[in-house]
XYZ file of C-alpha atoms in Angstrom:
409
model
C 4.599 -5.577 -55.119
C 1.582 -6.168 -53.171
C 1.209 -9.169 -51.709
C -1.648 -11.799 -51.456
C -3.988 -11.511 -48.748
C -4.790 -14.546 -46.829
C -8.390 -15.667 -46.136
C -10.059 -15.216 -42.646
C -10.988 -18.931 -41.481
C -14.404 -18.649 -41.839
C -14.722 -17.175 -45.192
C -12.444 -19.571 -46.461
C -14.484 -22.813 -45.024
C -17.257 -21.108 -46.531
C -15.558 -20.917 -50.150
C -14.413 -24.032 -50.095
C -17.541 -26.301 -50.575
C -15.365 -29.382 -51.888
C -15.886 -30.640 -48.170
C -18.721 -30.079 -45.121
C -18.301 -27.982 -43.100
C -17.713 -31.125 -40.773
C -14.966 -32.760 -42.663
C -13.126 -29.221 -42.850
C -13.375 -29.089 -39.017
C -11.767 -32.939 -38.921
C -9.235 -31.574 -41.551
C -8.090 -28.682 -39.595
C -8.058 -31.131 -35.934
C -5.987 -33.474 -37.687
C -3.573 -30.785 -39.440
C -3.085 -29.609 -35.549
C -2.099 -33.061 -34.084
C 0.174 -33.492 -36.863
C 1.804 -29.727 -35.875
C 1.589 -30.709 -32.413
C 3.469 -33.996 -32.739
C 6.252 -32.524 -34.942
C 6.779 -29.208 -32.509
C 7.191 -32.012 -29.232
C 8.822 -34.715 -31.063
C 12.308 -35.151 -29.763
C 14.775 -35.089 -32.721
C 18.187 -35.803 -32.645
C 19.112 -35.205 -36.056
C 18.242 -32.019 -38.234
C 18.260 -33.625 -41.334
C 15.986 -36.384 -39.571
C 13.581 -32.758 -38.509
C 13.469 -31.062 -41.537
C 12.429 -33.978 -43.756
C 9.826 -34.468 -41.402
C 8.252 -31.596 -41.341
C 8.977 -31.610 -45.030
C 6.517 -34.376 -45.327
C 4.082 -33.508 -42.882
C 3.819 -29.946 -44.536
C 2.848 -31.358 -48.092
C -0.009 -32.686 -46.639
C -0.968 -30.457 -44.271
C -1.033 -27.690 -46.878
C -2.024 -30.074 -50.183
C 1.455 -29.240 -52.045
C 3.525 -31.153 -54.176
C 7.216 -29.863 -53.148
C 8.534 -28.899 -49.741
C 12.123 -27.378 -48.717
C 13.919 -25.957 -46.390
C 16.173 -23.708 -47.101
C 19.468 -21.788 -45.932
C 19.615 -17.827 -47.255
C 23.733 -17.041 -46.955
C 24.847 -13.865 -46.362
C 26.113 -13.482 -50.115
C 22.376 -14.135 -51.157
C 22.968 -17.400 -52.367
C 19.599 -20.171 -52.284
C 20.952 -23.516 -50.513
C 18.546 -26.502 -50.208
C 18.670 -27.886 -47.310
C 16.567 -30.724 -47.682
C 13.922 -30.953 -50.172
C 10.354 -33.679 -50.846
C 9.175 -33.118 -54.319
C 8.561 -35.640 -57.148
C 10.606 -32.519 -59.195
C 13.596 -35.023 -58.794
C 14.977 -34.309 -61.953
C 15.362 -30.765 -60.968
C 15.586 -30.314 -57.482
C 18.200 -32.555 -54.856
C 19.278 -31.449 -51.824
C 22.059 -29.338 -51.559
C 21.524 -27.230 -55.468
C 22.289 -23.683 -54.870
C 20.770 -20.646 -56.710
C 20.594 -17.346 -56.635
C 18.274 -16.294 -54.023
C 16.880 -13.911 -57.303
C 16.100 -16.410 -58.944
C 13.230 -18.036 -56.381
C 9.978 -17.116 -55.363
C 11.257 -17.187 -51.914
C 13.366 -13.626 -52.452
C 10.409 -12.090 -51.880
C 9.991 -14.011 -48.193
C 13.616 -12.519 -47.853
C 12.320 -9.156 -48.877
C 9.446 -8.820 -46.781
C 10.593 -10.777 -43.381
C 6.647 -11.979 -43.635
C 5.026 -15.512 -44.101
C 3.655 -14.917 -47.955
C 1.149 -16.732 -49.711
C 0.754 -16.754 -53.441
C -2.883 -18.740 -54.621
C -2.137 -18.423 -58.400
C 1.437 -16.947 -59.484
C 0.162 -16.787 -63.073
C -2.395 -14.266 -61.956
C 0.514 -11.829 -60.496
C 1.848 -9.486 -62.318
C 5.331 -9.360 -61.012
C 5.763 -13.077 -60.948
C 4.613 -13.841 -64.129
C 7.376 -13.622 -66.052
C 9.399 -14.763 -63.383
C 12.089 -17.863 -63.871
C 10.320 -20.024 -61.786
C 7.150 -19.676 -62.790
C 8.451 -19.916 -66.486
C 10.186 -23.012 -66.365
C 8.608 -25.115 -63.851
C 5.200 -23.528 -63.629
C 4.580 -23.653 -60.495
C 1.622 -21.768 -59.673
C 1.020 -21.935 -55.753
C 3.290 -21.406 -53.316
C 3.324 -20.606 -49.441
C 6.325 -19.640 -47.134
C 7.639 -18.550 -43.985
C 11.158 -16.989 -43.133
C 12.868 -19.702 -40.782
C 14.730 -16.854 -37.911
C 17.699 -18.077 -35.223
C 18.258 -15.235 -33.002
C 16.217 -12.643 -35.260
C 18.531 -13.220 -37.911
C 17.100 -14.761 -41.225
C 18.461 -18.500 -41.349
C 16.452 -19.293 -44.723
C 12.660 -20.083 -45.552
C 9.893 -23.445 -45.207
C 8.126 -23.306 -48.228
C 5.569 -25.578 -50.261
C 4.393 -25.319 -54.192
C 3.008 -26.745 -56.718
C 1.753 -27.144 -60.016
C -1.623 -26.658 -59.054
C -2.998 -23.018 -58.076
C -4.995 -22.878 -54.772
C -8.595 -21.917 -55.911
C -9.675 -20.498 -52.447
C -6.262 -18.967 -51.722
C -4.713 -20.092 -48.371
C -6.384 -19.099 -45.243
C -4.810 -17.661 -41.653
C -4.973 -21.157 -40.466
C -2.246 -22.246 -43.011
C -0.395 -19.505 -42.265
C -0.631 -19.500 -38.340
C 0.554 -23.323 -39.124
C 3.550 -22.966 -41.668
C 4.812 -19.966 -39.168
C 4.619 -22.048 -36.251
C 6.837 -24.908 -38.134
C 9.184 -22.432 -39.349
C 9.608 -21.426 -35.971
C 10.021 -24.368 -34.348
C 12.974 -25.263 -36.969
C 14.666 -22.339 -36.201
C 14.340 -22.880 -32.404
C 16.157 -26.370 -33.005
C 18.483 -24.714 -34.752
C 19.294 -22.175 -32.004
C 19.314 -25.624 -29.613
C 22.341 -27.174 -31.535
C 24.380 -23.588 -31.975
C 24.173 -24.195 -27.952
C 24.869 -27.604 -28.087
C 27.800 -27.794 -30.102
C 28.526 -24.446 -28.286
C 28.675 -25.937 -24.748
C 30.905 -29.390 -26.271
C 33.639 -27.138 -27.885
C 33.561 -25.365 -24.398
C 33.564 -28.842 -22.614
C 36.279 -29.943 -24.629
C 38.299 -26.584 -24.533
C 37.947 -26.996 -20.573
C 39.416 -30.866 -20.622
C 42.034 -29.842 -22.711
C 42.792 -26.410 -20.708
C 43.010 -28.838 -17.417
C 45.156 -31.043 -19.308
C 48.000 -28.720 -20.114
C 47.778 -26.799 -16.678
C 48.141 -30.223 -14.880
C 51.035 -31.089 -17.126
C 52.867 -27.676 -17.425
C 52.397 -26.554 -13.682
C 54.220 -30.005 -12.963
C 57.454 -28.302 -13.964
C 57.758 -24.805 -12.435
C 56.406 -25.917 -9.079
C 58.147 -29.216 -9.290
C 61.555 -26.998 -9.769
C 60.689 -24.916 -6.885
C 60.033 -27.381 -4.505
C 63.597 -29.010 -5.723
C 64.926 -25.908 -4.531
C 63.454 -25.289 -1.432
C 64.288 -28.811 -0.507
C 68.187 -28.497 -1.305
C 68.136 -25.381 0.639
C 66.984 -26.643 3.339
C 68.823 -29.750 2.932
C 72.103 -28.308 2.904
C 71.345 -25.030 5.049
C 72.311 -22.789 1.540
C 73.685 -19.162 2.678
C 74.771 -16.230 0.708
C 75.606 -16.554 -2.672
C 74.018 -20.543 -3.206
C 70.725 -19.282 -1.174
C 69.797 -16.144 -3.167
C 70.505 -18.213 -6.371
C 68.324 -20.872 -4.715
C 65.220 -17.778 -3.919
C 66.078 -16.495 -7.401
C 64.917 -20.357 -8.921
C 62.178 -20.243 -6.888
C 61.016 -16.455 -7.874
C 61.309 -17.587 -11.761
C 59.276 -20.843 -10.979
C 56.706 -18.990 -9.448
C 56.506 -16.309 -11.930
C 56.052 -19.005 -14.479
C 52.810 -20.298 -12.353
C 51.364 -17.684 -11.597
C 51.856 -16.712 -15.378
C 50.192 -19.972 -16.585
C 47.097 -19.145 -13.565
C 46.896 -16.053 -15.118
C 46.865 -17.054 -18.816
C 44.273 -19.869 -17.880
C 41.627 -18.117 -15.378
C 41.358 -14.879 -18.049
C 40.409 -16.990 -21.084
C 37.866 -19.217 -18.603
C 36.451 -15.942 -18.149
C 36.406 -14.813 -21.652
C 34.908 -17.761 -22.823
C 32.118 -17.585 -20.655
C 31.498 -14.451 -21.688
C 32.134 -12.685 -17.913
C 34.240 -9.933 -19.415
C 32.968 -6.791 -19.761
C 34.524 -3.721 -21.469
C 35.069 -0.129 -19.369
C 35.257 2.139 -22.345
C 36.966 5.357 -22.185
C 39.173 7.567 -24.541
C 42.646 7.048 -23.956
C 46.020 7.670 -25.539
C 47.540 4.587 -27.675
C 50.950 6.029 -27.269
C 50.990 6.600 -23.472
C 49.570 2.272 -23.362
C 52.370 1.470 -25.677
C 55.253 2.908 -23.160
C 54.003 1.614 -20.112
C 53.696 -1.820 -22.156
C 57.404 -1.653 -23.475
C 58.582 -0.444 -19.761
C 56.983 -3.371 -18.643
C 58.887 -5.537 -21.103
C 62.493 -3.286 -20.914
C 64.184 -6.194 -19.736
C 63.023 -8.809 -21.621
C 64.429 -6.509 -24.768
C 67.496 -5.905 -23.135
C 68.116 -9.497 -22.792
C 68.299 -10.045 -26.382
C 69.698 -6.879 -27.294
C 66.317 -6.047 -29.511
C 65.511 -2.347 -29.917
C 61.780 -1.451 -29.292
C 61.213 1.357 -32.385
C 57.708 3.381 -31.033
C 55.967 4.880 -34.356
C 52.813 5.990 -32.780
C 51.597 9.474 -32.905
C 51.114 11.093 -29.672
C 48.142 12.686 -31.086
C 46.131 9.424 -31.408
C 42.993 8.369 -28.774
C 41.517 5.293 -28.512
C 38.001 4.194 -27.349
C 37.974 0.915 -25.563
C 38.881 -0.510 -22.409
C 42.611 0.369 -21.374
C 43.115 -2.392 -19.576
C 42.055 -5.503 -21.707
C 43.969 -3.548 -24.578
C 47.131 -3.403 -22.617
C 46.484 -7.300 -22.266
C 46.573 -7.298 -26.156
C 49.547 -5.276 -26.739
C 51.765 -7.211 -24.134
C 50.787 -10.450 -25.001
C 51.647 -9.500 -28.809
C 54.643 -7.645 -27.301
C 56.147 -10.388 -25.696
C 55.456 -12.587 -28.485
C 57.377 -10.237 -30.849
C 60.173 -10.042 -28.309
C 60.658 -14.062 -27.622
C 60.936 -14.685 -31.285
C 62.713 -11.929 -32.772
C 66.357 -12.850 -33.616
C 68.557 -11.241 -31.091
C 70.129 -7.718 -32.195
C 66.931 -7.198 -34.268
C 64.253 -4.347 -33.731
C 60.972 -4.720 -32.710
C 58.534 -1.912 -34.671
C 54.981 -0.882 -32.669
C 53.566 1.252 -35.648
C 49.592 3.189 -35.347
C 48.264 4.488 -38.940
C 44.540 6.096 -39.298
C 44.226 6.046 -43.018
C 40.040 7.097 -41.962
C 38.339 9.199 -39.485
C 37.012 6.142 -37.315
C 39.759 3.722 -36.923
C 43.662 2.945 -36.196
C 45.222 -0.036 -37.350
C 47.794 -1.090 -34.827
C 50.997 -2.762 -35.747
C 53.861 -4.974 -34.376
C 56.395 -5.997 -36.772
C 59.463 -8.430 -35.681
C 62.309 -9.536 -37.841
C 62.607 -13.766 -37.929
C 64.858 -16.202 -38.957
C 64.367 -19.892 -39.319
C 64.043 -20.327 -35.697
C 61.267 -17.795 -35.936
C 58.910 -19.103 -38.046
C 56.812 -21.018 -34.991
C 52.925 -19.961 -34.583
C 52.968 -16.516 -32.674
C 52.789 -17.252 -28.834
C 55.091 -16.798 -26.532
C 56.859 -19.801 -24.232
C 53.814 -19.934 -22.030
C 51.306 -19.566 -24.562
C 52.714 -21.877 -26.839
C 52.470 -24.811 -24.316
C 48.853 -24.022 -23.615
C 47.448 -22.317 -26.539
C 45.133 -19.815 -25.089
C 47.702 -16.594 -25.457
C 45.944 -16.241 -29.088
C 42.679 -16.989 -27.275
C 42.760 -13.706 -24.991
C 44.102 -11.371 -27.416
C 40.998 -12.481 -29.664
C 38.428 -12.373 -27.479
C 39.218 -8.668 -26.288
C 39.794 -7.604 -29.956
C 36.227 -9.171 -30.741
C 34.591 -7.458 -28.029
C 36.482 -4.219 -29.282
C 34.973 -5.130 -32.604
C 38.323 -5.969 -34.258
C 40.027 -9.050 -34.953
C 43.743 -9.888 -35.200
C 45.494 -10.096 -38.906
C 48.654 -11.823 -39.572
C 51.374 -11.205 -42.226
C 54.790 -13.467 -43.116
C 57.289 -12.690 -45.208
C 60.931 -14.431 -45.156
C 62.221 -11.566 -43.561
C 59.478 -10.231 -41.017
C 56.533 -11.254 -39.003
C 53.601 -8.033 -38.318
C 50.750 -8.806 -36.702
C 47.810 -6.022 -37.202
C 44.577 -5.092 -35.978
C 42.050 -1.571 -35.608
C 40.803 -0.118 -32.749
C 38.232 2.875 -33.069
C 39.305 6.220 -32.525
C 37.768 8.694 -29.892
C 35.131 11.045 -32.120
């Protein structure tokens, strides 16, 4: 459909001649302050914004009803907050179908749209809206947060706009909409940077408390040696203690100073074709002995013929982190089963399937992991940047843990 013009500014004070051309000019200063205060006011709250601007928009723009609202991704119509003396009908927090409102059209177009007299269009006429409420005038622009359609401001009412609604009003319900959706984008950060804040508190919590151990055991050690001048067989247990103390701190360093890094977003991917298979052996070499040491067999079903586009590296991260996993809770005598399957021409799904038993049933991570929780944390955040994520599936008997990767071509 074709859309409503709106009115240059000086056509439209020249239709208008309910006012002078004086008292439009003190109309329009006033309608700026109020813009101006609302864009600088500090708010706290967004409920506390939006209901602002709610009001402040009826009467800068001579409407009855105001909303904000939130567009999901399903095309459902969510009111956010809404001013009207419609109360009967509308409350904040109704959902419709985005169909269903005059503001699919806002959706539509990506454009601020204003319609004068909806009874006069064509298209709209018939339209649910107009049928059952009647509301003839209407104005509206799309509310973005990082170019991404959040929802809509809009304003109608019963009345129809005579004159039509001029650039002003639309230079001045875009600039609102804007400045909603920049507040918006100001508490994603917020609450952003406090989950990271808190993530970080808690991270130097469970270092503090779980480096305590392994370094605590090694110093032990060294002290005893010394102590009692240790030689030959007492020493090299004594080195051995120390060797597995520091291979559990350096572990938990490790573990901690890669997901500080993926968090912050620092990682970046080197992509280059490579084969899955070939990553798979090097990771199950690097984890022989922790298989022998439970007796688990390590079953390989992954097509030599498969190649992988993504960063070698971080994936080999994934697959030994899930690797070990399998491996520390996998009964002992069991098998451990790395499987590949391309069931389309763009993608592999990776899988690692381990048997359990009751003592298996813990949330995947291995010892380290566990203690500290970010083992999960890595092996997301290179999947996401690979554009996968990580799937889980239980039964009584098994425990797989899938995810794609896209192939090379």
């Amino acid at each position: 459909m074709r859309y409503p013009d709106f009115i240059d500014n000086d056509t439209y004070f020249k239709l208008d001649r309910s006012a002078s051309q004086h008292d439009q000019l003190t109309a329009m200063t006033h309608n700026l302050k109020l813009v101006h205060n609302l864009t600088t006011r500090h708010y706290d709250d967004f409920n506390e914004l939006i209901n602002g601007y709610l009001r402040a928009g009826i009467e800068i723009f001579q409407m009855q009803t105001g909303i904000v609202s939130h567009i999901t991704d399903d095309k459902q119509y969510i009111l956010k907050d809404v001013v009207t003396p419609l109360t009967d009908i509308l409350h904040k927090g109704d959902v419709f179908e985005l169909e269903g409102t005059y503001c699919r059209e806002v959706a539509k177009s990506g454009h601020t749209l204003g319609f004068p007299h909806v009874g006069e269009i064509e298209e709209l006429k018939g339209h649910p809206v107009y049928v059952n409420l009647k509301l003839e005038s209407y104005i509206s622009a799309p509310i973005y947060v990082r170019e991404t359609l959040y929802g809509t401001l809009n304003f109608t009412s019963t009345q129809p706009r005579e004159f039509g609604f001029s650039e002003m009003e639309h230079d001045l319900i875009s600039m609102l909409a804007n400045a909603i959706g920049n507040f918006i984008l100001l508490q994603e950060k917020e609450h952003s940077l406090l989950a990271v804040n808190n993530r970080l508190k808690e991270m130097v919590g469970h270092v503090a408390h779980d480096l305590r151990n392994p370094v605590g055991a090694a110093k032990l050690l060294a002290e005893m040696a010394i102590k009692y001048d240790f030689s030959g067989e007492k020493l090299r247990q004594a080195l051995e203690g120390i060797h597995t103390a520091a291979d559990s701190s350096l572990e938990l360093i490790n573990t901690m100073l890669q997901a500080a890094a993926l968090g912050t977003g620092k990682i970046t991917l080197e992509t280059a074709p490579f084969q899955l298979k070939k990553l798979v052996e090097q990771s199950i070499e690097e984890n022989t002995i922790l298989a022998q040491q439970q007796n688990i067999a390590l079953n390989v079903q992954v097509p030599h013929d498969i190649t992988i586009d993504g960063d070698e590296a971080r994936l080999r991260q994934v697959i030994n982190n899930l690797l070990i996993n399998a491996l520390k809770y996998a009964p002992a005598d069991s098998e451990v089963i790395i499987g590949c399957s391309t069931d389309n021409k763009s993608s592999a799904t990776v899988s690692i399937t381990n048997s359990i038993n009751g003592a298996s049933t813990k949330a995947l991570d291995n010892t380290v992991y566990q203690s500290i929780g970010f083992g999960l944390d890595i092996v997301s955040s290179i999947l996401e940047l690979h554009g996968s994520e990580l799937a889980v599936n239980t039964t009584p008997q098994s425990y797989t843990v899938t995810f794609t990767l896209p192939l090379h071509g």
